Short mmCIF file of C-alpha atoms and ligand atoms in Angstrom, two decimals:
data_model
loop_
_atom_site.label_atom_id
_atom_site.label_comp_id
_atom_site.label_asym_id
_atom_site.label_seq_id
_atom_site.Cartn_x
_atom_site.Cartn_y
_atom_site.Cartn_z
CA MET B 26 71.99 180.92 -23.64
CA LYS B 27 70.84 183.62 -26.01
CA LEU B 28 74.11 185.52 -25.75
CA ASN B 29 75.64 183.96 -28.83
CA SER B 30 72.79 184.93 -31.11
CA LEU B 31 73.30 188.57 -30.19
CA LEU B 32 77.05 188.62 -30.68
CA PRO B 33 77.03 189.57 -34.36
CA SER B 34 75.41 192.91 -33.54
CA PHE B 35 77.91 193.41 -30.78
CA ALA B 36 80.78 192.60 -33.11
CA PHE B 37 79.38 195.04 -35.58
CA SER B 38 79.23 197.75 -32.97
CA ILE B 39 82.92 197.29 -32.13
CA ALA B 40 83.92 197.37 -35.78
CA ALA B 41 81.78 200.40 -36.56
CA MET B 42 82.80 202.38 -33.53
CA SER B 43 86.50 201.87 -33.85
CA SER B 44 86.41 203.86 -37.06
CA LEU B 45 85.12 206.91 -35.19
CA SER B 46 87.48 209.74 -34.32
CA ASN B 47 90.08 209.66 -31.56
CA ALA B 48 90.08 212.06 -28.68
CA ASP B 49 90.99 215.46 -30.14
CA ALA B 50 94.20 215.77 -28.14
CA LEU B 51 95.55 212.58 -29.67
CA ASP B 52 94.32 213.22 -33.20
CA SER B 53 97.78 213.77 -34.71
CA LEU B 54 98.89 210.21 -33.89
CA GLY B 55 96.29 208.59 -36.11
CA HIS B 56 94.58 205.58 -34.61
CA ILE B 57 96.18 204.05 -31.55
CA HIS B 58 96.47 200.27 -31.91
CA SER B 59 98.43 199.14 -28.89
CA LEU B 60 99.74 200.17 -25.45
CA SER B 61 102.71 199.24 -23.32
CA PHE B 62 104.67 200.65 -20.40
CA ALA B 63 108.43 201.11 -20.85
CA GLY B 64 111.42 202.51 -18.99
CA GLU B 65 113.24 201.02 -16.00
CA GLU B 66 110.29 201.28 -13.62
CA GLN B 67 107.84 200.73 -16.48
CA GLN B 68 106.22 204.11 -15.89
CA THR B 69 106.49 205.57 -19.39
CA LEU B 70 103.43 204.89 -21.49
CA LEU B 71 104.15 203.80 -25.08
CA LEU B 72 101.46 204.12 -27.74
CA GLY B 73 101.68 202.07 -30.91
CA ALA B 74 99.91 204.33 -33.39
CA HIS B 75 99.27 204.86 -37.07
CA HIS B 76 102.19 207.29 -37.46
CA GLY B 77 104.73 205.48 -35.28
CA LEU B 78 105.61 204.64 -31.70
CA TYR B 79 104.90 207.48 -29.26
CA SER B 80 105.59 208.09 -25.60
CA TYR B 81 102.81 209.78 -23.69
CA GLN B 82 103.62 211.88 -20.64
CA HIS B 83 101.97 214.88 -19.01
CA ASN B 84 99.26 214.70 -21.66
CA ASN B 85 101.80 215.15 -24.45
CA ALA B 86 102.56 212.59 -27.11
CA ASN B 87 106.10 212.53 -28.54
CA LEU B 88 107.31 210.40 -31.42
CA VAL B 89 109.87 207.89 -30.10
CA SER B 90 110.58 205.77 -33.15
CA LYS B 91 112.99 207.24 -35.70
CA GLN B 92 111.26 205.29 -38.45
CA ALA B 93 107.64 206.21 -39.12
CA PHE B 94 105.49 203.09 -39.44
CA ASP B 95 101.96 202.03 -38.60
CA VAL B 96 102.53 200.10 -35.37
CA MET B 97 100.01 197.27 -35.14
CA GLY B 98 101.39 194.59 -32.80
CA LEU B 99 103.54 195.77 -29.88
CA ALA B 100 105.09 193.69 -27.09
CA ARG B 101 107.75 194.35 -24.49
CA GLU B 102 109.95 191.73 -22.90
CA PRO B 103 109.43 192.47 -19.18
CA LYS B 104 112.97 191.66 -17.96
CA THR B 105 115.20 193.15 -20.67
CA GLY B 106 112.83 195.85 -21.92
CA THR B 107 113.33 194.81 -25.54
CA VAL B 108 110.43 196.10 -27.63
CA PHE B 109 109.03 194.06 -30.51
CA ALA B 110 106.70 195.58 -33.07
CA SER B 111 105.12 194.81 -36.41
CA GLY B 112 102.90 196.70 -38.81
CA HIS B 113 103.03 198.66 -42.06
CA PRO B 114 105.71 200.98 -43.46
CA PRO B 115 104.46 204.33 -44.89
CA GLN B 116 105.06 203.17 -48.48
CA GLY B 117 102.72 200.18 -47.95
CA GLY B 118 103.29 196.46 -47.44
CA ASN B 119 104.29 194.82 -44.16
CA THR B 120 107.27 195.36 -41.86
CA GLY B 121 107.84 191.76 -40.70
CA LEU B 122 108.94 191.40 -37.04
CA LEU B 123 110.95 194.38 -35.78
CA ARG B 124 113.00 194.65 -32.62
CA SER B 125 114.31 197.61 -30.62
CA ASP B 126 116.85 197.45 -27.80
CA ASP B 127 116.78 201.19 -27.06
CA GLY B 128 113.21 201.66 -25.89
CA GLY B 129 111.69 201.97 -29.35
CA LYS B 130 113.96 204.59 -31.00
CA ASN B 131 115.61 202.29 -33.53
CA PHE B 132 114.02 199.17 -34.92
CA THR B 133 115.80 196.43 -36.85
CA LEU B 134 114.27 193.57 -38.81
CA VAL B 135 114.38 190.22 -36.98
CA SER B 136 112.64 188.17 -39.65
CA GLU B 137 109.88 188.29 -42.19
CA GLY B 138 107.85 185.55 -40.47
CA LEU B 139 105.98 182.75 -42.26
CA ASP B 140 104.27 183.74 -45.53
CA GLY B 141 105.83 187.15 -44.93
CA PRO B 142 106.71 189.82 -44.68
CA VAL B 143 104.12 189.61 -41.90
CA ASP B 144 102.19 192.35 -40.15
CA PHE B 145 101.59 190.75 -36.76
CA HIS B 146 98.47 192.46 -35.46
CA GLN B 147 98.96 190.49 -32.28
CA LEU B 148 102.33 189.92 -30.63
CA ALA B 149 103.05 188.21 -27.30
CA ILE B 150 106.31 187.31 -25.54
CA SER B 151 106.71 184.74 -22.81
CA ALA B 152 108.10 186.17 -19.55
CA VAL B 153 109.28 182.65 -18.70
CA ASP B 154 111.54 182.43 -21.75
CA PRO B 155 111.80 185.56 -23.90
CA ARG B 156 112.88 183.48 -26.89
CA ARG B 157 109.25 182.30 -27.11
CA ILE B 158 107.29 184.79 -29.20
CA TYR B 159 103.80 184.49 -30.67
CA GLY B 160 102.48 186.47 -33.62
CA VAL B 161 99.19 186.45 -35.50
CA HIS B 162 99.34 186.77 -39.28
CA GLY B 163 97.19 184.38 -41.29
CA GLY B 164 96.81 182.31 -38.10
CA LEU B 165 99.01 181.85 -35.06
CA GLN B 166 102.79 181.63 -35.56
CA VAL B 167 105.24 180.55 -32.85
CA SER B 168 108.97 181.21 -32.51
CA ASN B 169 111.38 179.58 -30.05
CA ASP B 170 114.43 181.62 -31.00
CA GLY B 171 113.50 185.24 -30.38
CA GLY B 172 111.59 185.63 -33.63
CA LYS B 173 114.22 184.36 -36.10
CA SER B 174 112.34 181.26 -37.21
CA TRP B 175 108.64 180.45 -37.03
CA ARG B 176 106.24 177.55 -37.20
CA LYS B 177 102.44 177.47 -37.52
CA ALA B 178 100.35 176.61 -34.42
CA GLY B 179 96.77 175.28 -34.27
CA ALA B 180 93.60 177.17 -35.19
CA LEU B 181 92.96 180.30 -33.15
CA PRO B 182 89.67 180.93 -31.36
CA PRO B 183 87.36 182.70 -33.85
CA LYS B 184 87.07 186.51 -33.76
CA LEU B 185 90.27 186.94 -31.80
CA LEU B 186 90.79 190.38 -30.34
CA LYS B 187 93.87 189.95 -28.13
CA LEU B 188 96.53 187.41 -27.24
CA ALA B 189 98.73 187.25 -24.11
CA ALA B 190 101.44 184.83 -22.96
CA SER B 191 101.49 183.49 -19.42
CA ASN B 192 104.07 184.86 -16.97
CA THR B 193 104.44 181.54 -15.19
CA GLN B 194 103.90 178.67 -17.67
CA LEU B 195 106.02 178.56 -20.81
CA ASN B 196 103.35 176.91 -22.95
CA ARG B 197 100.29 178.70 -21.61
CA LEU B 198 98.58 181.31 -23.75
CA TYR B 199 95.42 183.39 -23.25
CA ALA B 200 93.07 184.67 -25.94
CA ALA B 201 90.32 187.29 -25.71
CA SER B 202 87.76 186.83 -28.43
CA GLU B 203 84.27 188.05 -29.23
CA GLN B 204 83.21 184.47 -28.48
CA GLY B 205 84.72 184.28 -25.01
CA PHE B 206 87.92 183.93 -23.02
CA PHE B 207 90.17 181.04 -24.05
CA VAL B 208 93.23 179.31 -22.58
CA SER B 209 95.77 177.12 -24.34
CA GLN B 210 98.18 174.92 -22.36
CA ASN B 211 100.19 173.83 -25.40
CA SER B 212 101.43 177.02 -27.10
CA GLY B 213 98.26 177.49 -29.10
CA GLU B 214 97.85 173.96 -30.52
CA THR B 215 94.42 173.60 -28.85
CA TRP B 216 92.20 175.97 -26.88
CA GLN B 217 89.65 175.66 -24.05
CA LYS B 218 86.94 178.24 -23.54
CA SER B 219 86.86 179.34 -19.92
CA LEU B 220 84.38 182.27 -20.06
CA SER B 221 81.63 182.60 -22.65
CA SER B 222 80.89 186.34 -22.55
CA PRO B 223 82.77 188.38 -25.17
CA ALA B 224 86.32 189.18 -24.02
CA THR B 225 87.91 192.21 -25.66
CA THR B 226 91.40 192.24 -24.19
CA VAL B 227 93.81 190.26 -22.04
CA VAL B 228 97.21 191.11 -20.58
CA THR B 229 99.49 189.34 -18.12
CA HIS B 230 101.44 191.17 -15.44
CA GLN B 231 103.67 189.58 -12.80
CA GLY B 232 101.75 186.35 -12.48
CA ARG B 233 98.29 187.85 -12.87
CA VAL B 234 95.92 187.96 -15.85
CA PHE B 235 93.79 191.03 -16.50
CA ALA B 236 90.90 190.73 -18.91
CA PHE B 237 88.02 192.87 -20.09
CA ILE B 238 84.84 190.80 -20.19
CA VAL B 239 81.76 192.47 -21.67
CA GLY B 240 79.08 192.59 -18.96
CA GLN B 241 81.65 192.06 -16.20
CA GLY B 242 84.11 194.85 -16.91
CA LEU B 243 87.76 194.62 -15.88
CA VAL B 244 88.56 191.40 -14.05
CA VAL B 245 91.79 189.87 -12.74
CA ALA B 246 92.94 186.38 -11.71
CA ASN B 247 96.12 184.90 -10.31
CA GLU B 248 97.60 182.60 -12.89
CA SER B 249 98.05 179.96 -10.18
CA ASP B 250 94.31 179.44 -9.57
CA MET B 251 92.53 181.43 -12.36
CA GLN B 252 89.79 182.60 -9.97
CA TRP B 253 88.40 185.83 -11.49
CA ARG B 254 87.74 188.87 -9.34
CA GLU B 255 85.97 192.01 -10.58
CA ILE B 256 88.05 195.21 -10.41
CA TYR B 257 85.73 197.75 -12.07
CA ASN B 258 82.54 197.59 -14.05
CA ALA B 259 81.31 201.12 -14.76
CA PHE B 260 82.92 201.69 -18.15
CA GLY B 261 79.58 202.46 -19.76
CA LEU B 262 79.42 201.51 -23.41
CA GLN B 263 83.20 201.50 -23.63
CA VAL B 264 85.11 198.25 -23.84
CA LEU B 265 88.88 198.00 -23.52
CA LEU B 266 90.71 196.68 -26.58
CA ASP B 267 94.10 196.98 -24.93
CA LEU B 268 95.44 197.52 -21.43
CA ALA B 269 98.88 198.35 -20.03
CA VAL B 270 99.89 197.95 -16.38
CA SER B 271 102.81 199.94 -14.90
CA GLY B 272 105.74 198.20 -13.19
CA ASP B 273 104.38 198.75 -9.67
CA GLY B 274 100.85 197.72 -10.73
CA GLN B 275 99.37 201.06 -9.56
CA ARG B 276 98.74 202.71 -12.91
CA LEU B 277 96.57 201.14 -15.60
CA VAL B 278 95.89 202.64 -19.01
CA GLY B 279 93.22 201.26 -21.31
CA LEU B 280 92.31 201.86 -24.95
CA SER B 281 88.59 201.99 -25.74
CA GLN B 282 87.02 200.79 -28.99
CA LYS B 283 86.56 204.48 -29.83
CA GLY B 284 90.32 205.00 -29.79
CA GLU B 285 90.22 206.90 -26.50
CA LEU B 286 92.56 206.42 -23.57
CA LEU B 287 91.35 205.77 -20.03
CA GLU B 288 93.54 205.87 -16.94
CA SER B 289 93.43 204.54 -13.41
CA LEU B 290 95.97 205.57 -10.76
CA ASN B 291 94.69 203.15 -8.11
CA LYS B 292 95.07 199.64 -9.58
CA GLY B 293 91.87 199.96 -11.61
CA GLU B 294 89.49 200.89 -8.78
CA SER B 295 88.46 204.16 -10.47
CA TRP B 296 88.98 205.52 -13.98
CA ASN B 297 89.07 208.81 -15.82
CA SER B 298 89.68 209.88 -19.41
CA LEU B 299 93.27 210.54 -20.48
CA PRO B 300 93.77 213.49 -20.88
CA PRO B 301 91.19 214.15 -18.14
CA LYS B 302 87.94 215.85 -19.17
CA PRO B 303 87.88 219.59 -18.35
CA GLN B 304 85.91 220.41 -15.19
CA PRO B 305 82.70 222.46 -15.49
CA VAL B 306 83.52 226.18 -15.14
CA THR B 307 80.39 228.29 -15.55
CA THR B 308 77.51 228.34 -13.05
CA GLN B 309 75.33 226.85 -15.77
CA GLU B 310 77.74 223.93 -16.36
CA MET B 311 78.12 223.28 -12.64
CA ASN B 312 74.37 223.33 -12.12
CA GLY B 313 74.00 221.01 -15.11
CA ARG B 314 76.43 218.54 -13.57
CA LYS B 315 74.35 218.44 -10.37
CA ILE B 316 71.17 217.80 -12.35
CA TYR B 317 72.94 215.17 -14.45
CA GLN B 318 74.35 213.31 -11.46
CA ALA B 319 71.01 213.32 -9.63
CA ASN B 320 68.75 212.34 -12.55
CA CYS B 321 70.66 210.91 -15.49
CA GLN B 322 73.89 209.25 -14.33
CA SER B 323 72.13 206.11 -13.06
CA CYS B 324 71.46 205.19 -16.71
CA HIS B 325 73.80 207.29 -18.86
CA GLY B 326 76.84 206.53 -16.68
CA ILE B 327 79.67 208.42 -15.01
CA GLU B 328 80.67 211.36 -17.22
CA ALA B 329 77.94 210.22 -19.65
CA VAL B 330 79.91 207.23 -20.96
CA GLY B 331 76.63 205.39 -21.55
CA GLU B 332 74.89 202.55 -19.76
CA THR B 333 77.38 199.85 -18.82
CA TYR B 334 77.10 196.61 -20.80
CA SER B 335 75.38 193.97 -18.70
CA ILE B 336 74.69 190.28 -19.33
CA ASP B 337 71.01 191.17 -19.10
CA GLY B 338 71.40 193.83 -21.76
CA LEU B 339 73.31 191.49 -24.05
CA THR B 340 70.86 188.62 -23.69
CA THR B 341 67.56 190.55 -23.89
CA GLU B 342 66.25 190.98 -27.41
CA GLY B 343 65.53 194.62 -28.26
CA PHE B 344 67.30 195.93 -25.14
CA LEU B 345 67.98 199.65 -25.49
CA PHE B 346 71.13 200.79 -23.71
CA ALA B 347 71.13 204.40 -22.57
CA PRO B 348 73.57 205.93 -25.07
CA ALA B 349 76.76 207.80 -24.24
CA LEU B 350 76.11 211.55 -24.18
CA ASN B 351 79.81 212.51 -23.91
CA GLY B 352 80.34 213.16 -27.62
CA SER B 353 81.40 209.61 -28.52
CA MET B 354 77.96 208.66 -29.86
CA HIS B 355 75.47 210.62 -31.93
CA GLY B 356 73.93 212.87 -29.24
CA TRP B 357 75.87 215.81 -30.73
CA HIS B 358 74.15 215.29 -34.10
CA HIS B 359 71.12 216.97 -32.52
CA THR B 360 70.65 220.69 -31.96
CA ASP B 361 70.05 222.03 -28.45
CA GLU B 362 66.33 222.35 -29.29
CA GLN B 363 66.12 218.68 -30.31
CA LEU B 364 68.02 217.58 -27.19
CA VAL B 365 65.75 219.66 -24.95
CA LYS B 366 62.74 218.05 -26.63
CA THR B 367 64.06 214.51 -25.99
CA ILE B 368 64.78 215.38 -22.37
CA MET B 369 61.40 217.03 -21.78
CA ASP B 370 59.24 214.52 -23.71
CA GLY B 371 61.30 211.32 -23.32
CA SER B 372 62.00 208.80 -26.06
CA PRO B 373 59.10 207.75 -28.28
CA ARG B 374 60.78 204.31 -28.49
CA THR B 375 61.02 203.41 -24.82
CA ALA B 376 59.60 204.45 -21.46
CA LYS B 377 63.07 203.71 -20.11
CA MET B 378 64.04 207.24 -21.22
CA PRO B 379 61.23 209.03 -19.39
CA ALA B 380 59.81 212.50 -20.01
CA TRP B 381 61.45 214.89 -17.56
CA LYS B 382 59.01 217.78 -17.97
CA GLY B 383 57.26 217.04 -14.65
CA THR B 384 60.61 217.11 -12.83
CA LEU B 385 62.87 219.52 -14.73
CA SER B 386 62.40 222.92 -16.35
CA GLU B 387 63.65 223.78 -19.83
CA THR B 388 66.38 225.83 -18.15
CA ASP B 389 67.42 222.72 -16.20
CA ALA B 390 67.55 220.78 -19.47
CA LEU B 391 69.71 223.48 -21.08
CA ASP B 392 72.01 223.50 -18.05
CA THR B 393 72.37 219.72 -18.33
CA ILE B 394 73.23 220.08 -22.02
CA ALA B 395 75.80 222.77 -21.16
CA TYR B 396 77.43 220.29 -18.75
CA LEU B 397 77.35 217.48 -21.32
CA LYS B 398 79.14 219.78 -23.78
CA THR B 399 82.08 220.11 -21.37
CA LEU B 400 82.62 216.40 -22.10
CA TRP B 401 82.52 216.84 -25.88
CA GLY B 402 85.58 217.35 -28.08
CA GLU B 403 86.18 220.48 -30.15
CA LYS B 404 84.77 218.83 -33.26
CA GLN B 405 81.51 217.85 -31.57
CA LYS B 406 81.01 221.38 -30.21
CA ARG B 407 81.91 223.03 -33.52
CA CYS B 408 79.76 220.77 -35.72
CA GLN B 409 76.79 220.10 -33.42
CA GLY B 410 73.43 219.57 -35.18
CA PRO B 411 73.42 219.91 -39.00
CA GLY B 412 77.20 220.55 -38.90
CA HIS B 413 77.78 216.81 -38.34
CA MET B 414 76.87 216.31 -42.03
CA ASP B 415 79.24 219.05 -43.20
CA ARG B 416 82.56 217.64 -44.36
CA ASN B 417 84.27 221.03 -44.15
CA CYS B 418 83.18 221.51 -40.57
CA LEU B 419 84.30 218.00 -39.59
CA GLN B 420 87.71 218.60 -41.18
CA GLY B 421 88.06 221.84 -39.27
CA HIS B 422 87.73 224.36 -42.12
C1 HEC W 29 66.10 205.01 -16.55
C2 HEC W 29 67.17 205.23 -17.49
C3 HEC W 29 67.40 206.65 -18.02
C4 HEC W 29 67.49 207.82 -17.31
C5 HEC W 29 67.42 208.01 -15.80
C6 HEC W 29 67.77 208.85 -18.27
N1 HEC W 29 67.82 208.32 -19.52
FE1 HEC W 29 68.20 209.36 -21.25
N2 HEC W 29 67.99 207.64 -22.32
C7 HEC W 29 67.72 206.40 -21.80
C8 HEC W 29 67.60 205.46 -22.88
C9 HEC W 29 67.35 203.95 -22.75
C10 HEC W 29 67.76 206.19 -24.07
C11 HEC W 29 67.70 205.65 -25.50
C12 HEC W 29 66.30 205.86 -26.03
C13 HEC W 29 66.15 205.40 -27.46
O1 HEC W 29 67.04 204.73 -27.98
O2 HEC W 29 65.11 205.75 -28.04
C14 HEC W 29 67.99 207.56 -23.68
C15 HEC W 29 68.21 208.59 -24.59
C16 HEC W 29 68.53 209.90 -24.24
C17 HEC W 29 68.84 210.95 -25.17
C18 HEC W 29 68.87 210.82 -26.70
C19 HEC W 29 70.28 210.62 -27.13
C20 HEC W 29 70.47 210.55 -28.63
O3 HEC W 29 71.58 210.22 -29.03
O4 HEC W 29 69.54 210.82 -29.39
C21 HEC W 29 69.13 212.06 -24.44
C22 HEC W 29 69.55 213.42 -24.97
C23 HEC W 29 68.99 211.69 -23.05
N3 HEC W 29 68.62 210.37 -22.97
C24 HEC W 29 69.19 212.56 -21.99
C25 HEC W 29 68.93 212.24 -20.67
C26 HEC W 29 69.02 213.19 -19.61
C27 HEC W 29 69.51 214.64 -19.74
C28 HEC W 29 68.65 212.55 -18.48
C29 HEC W 29 68.51 213.12 -17.08
C30 HEC W 29 67.70 214.30 -16.95
C31 HEC W 29 68.33 211.16 -18.85
N4 HEC W 29 68.51 211.04 -20.18
C32 HEC W 29 67.94 210.19 -17.95
C33 HEC W 29 67.62 206.07 -20.47
C34 HEC W 29 67.62 206.97 -19.42
#
C-alpha cells in the first residue's frame, strides 16, 4: 500500500498546522494541549492549556488551577475524579507528575518519575485499577502505585500521538500513532498494529474506545469485540488530536490540529465549532451561504472546513485536497479581487477547482466571499491580503 510513503508529508502537515493560531475566543489560554470532562456528572469541560488548567462553560474559559503551569498531559480517574497532570512550570523545567483531589484547583507533586523531573506529554490511568498509571517521557513509564514509583515499559509505536488505558482489561493499552492504531495486551511491553491508517487520537469511555482515524473520521468500538463503527467522517481537513466524552456519553468535545475546539451534542453524529461560528446576518452573507452550499460545499466541506481526508486522497500521488476556506488555511492571504479571480477562472493547477464564470456572476462570487468571511476570525478579517505579512497587524496593533 502506498499510504506509508505519503505519511511523512502528512506528519509534516500536522506539525506545521499545530503552530497556527487558536480560535480567537480562546487566544488568551495559549495553546490547548489536552481535554477532559470533570465534575460529578462529568459535564464540565477542562482544558489543559499553556497558561494552566481551565474550565470552559458557556463559551467562557476560567482558570481553575491556582498554580500557573503549561499543562501537557492530563488524565482523570473516572471513579474518584482525581486529576493528574504534568507539564512545565512558568520558570522552565518540568513539573513531574502532579495530582489534584479538588477538581484541578490545587496540585501536589506525586513523584518526579524516571529520569525526572518528567513532563509526561501523555498520561493514562486504568479505570480497572487507578493505581495503574502510564506516562510518556523518554519512552513509556508504568506505575502500579498511583504514580509514586515507576518502571520503564517496552518501545512505543513510532510517532505516537495519543495513549489510552482500557476500561475493562488492566493490562490493555491503546496507542494512536501516525503509523496506525496499536493495541498492547501487556501494559506496553509489546504492541500489535490493528489499523494501518494514521490514528491521531484515542480515548476510552465506559467500555468503549473512540479513535480518530485519518480517512475514516471518528470511529468507536466496544472493548469486548473491537469491531469499529464509523460515527462521523465530515471533519474536512481537521483531525482530532484529543477527545473528551461527557459522563452520559451525549456530549463530545474534540481538539483539532489547529488548536480549535469542536463540539457534538448528539454522541458525535453532528459537529460544530466551539464557540459556534456566527450565523450569516446580511442579505449578502445569507445569499453567499446559499451559493456556497449549492456549489462549493461538496468539495470544500461543511462550513468550509476543507475536503475531508480520504484513503484515496492519502494514497494518490499529487492529490490536491480542496483547502479549508474558513480562515484556518491561507485563503485569507488573498485579497477579494484575487479570490474572485480564482473562483471565476478556476485553479491553474487542477481542473478539480473549475472556473465558475459560466455559472456564477462576480456578484455571486463576492457574496460567497462575504459568507466565507463570517467563518473567519478577527485576525483573518483584519489582516486579509497583504496584511497577513504585516507583523503589527497580526499582533493586533
Ligand atoms: C470539485 C471540487 C471543488 C468545487 C466544487 C469547488 N472547489 Fe474550490 N478548490 C478545489 C480544489 C481542489 C482547490 C485547490 C486548487 C489548487 O490547489 O490549485 C480549490 C481551491 C479554491 C480556492 C483557492 C484557495 C486558496 O487558498 O488559494 C478558492 C478561493 C476556492 N477554491 C473557492 C471555491 C468556491 C467559492 C467554490 C464554489 C463556487 C468552489 N471553490 C468549488 C476544489 C473545488
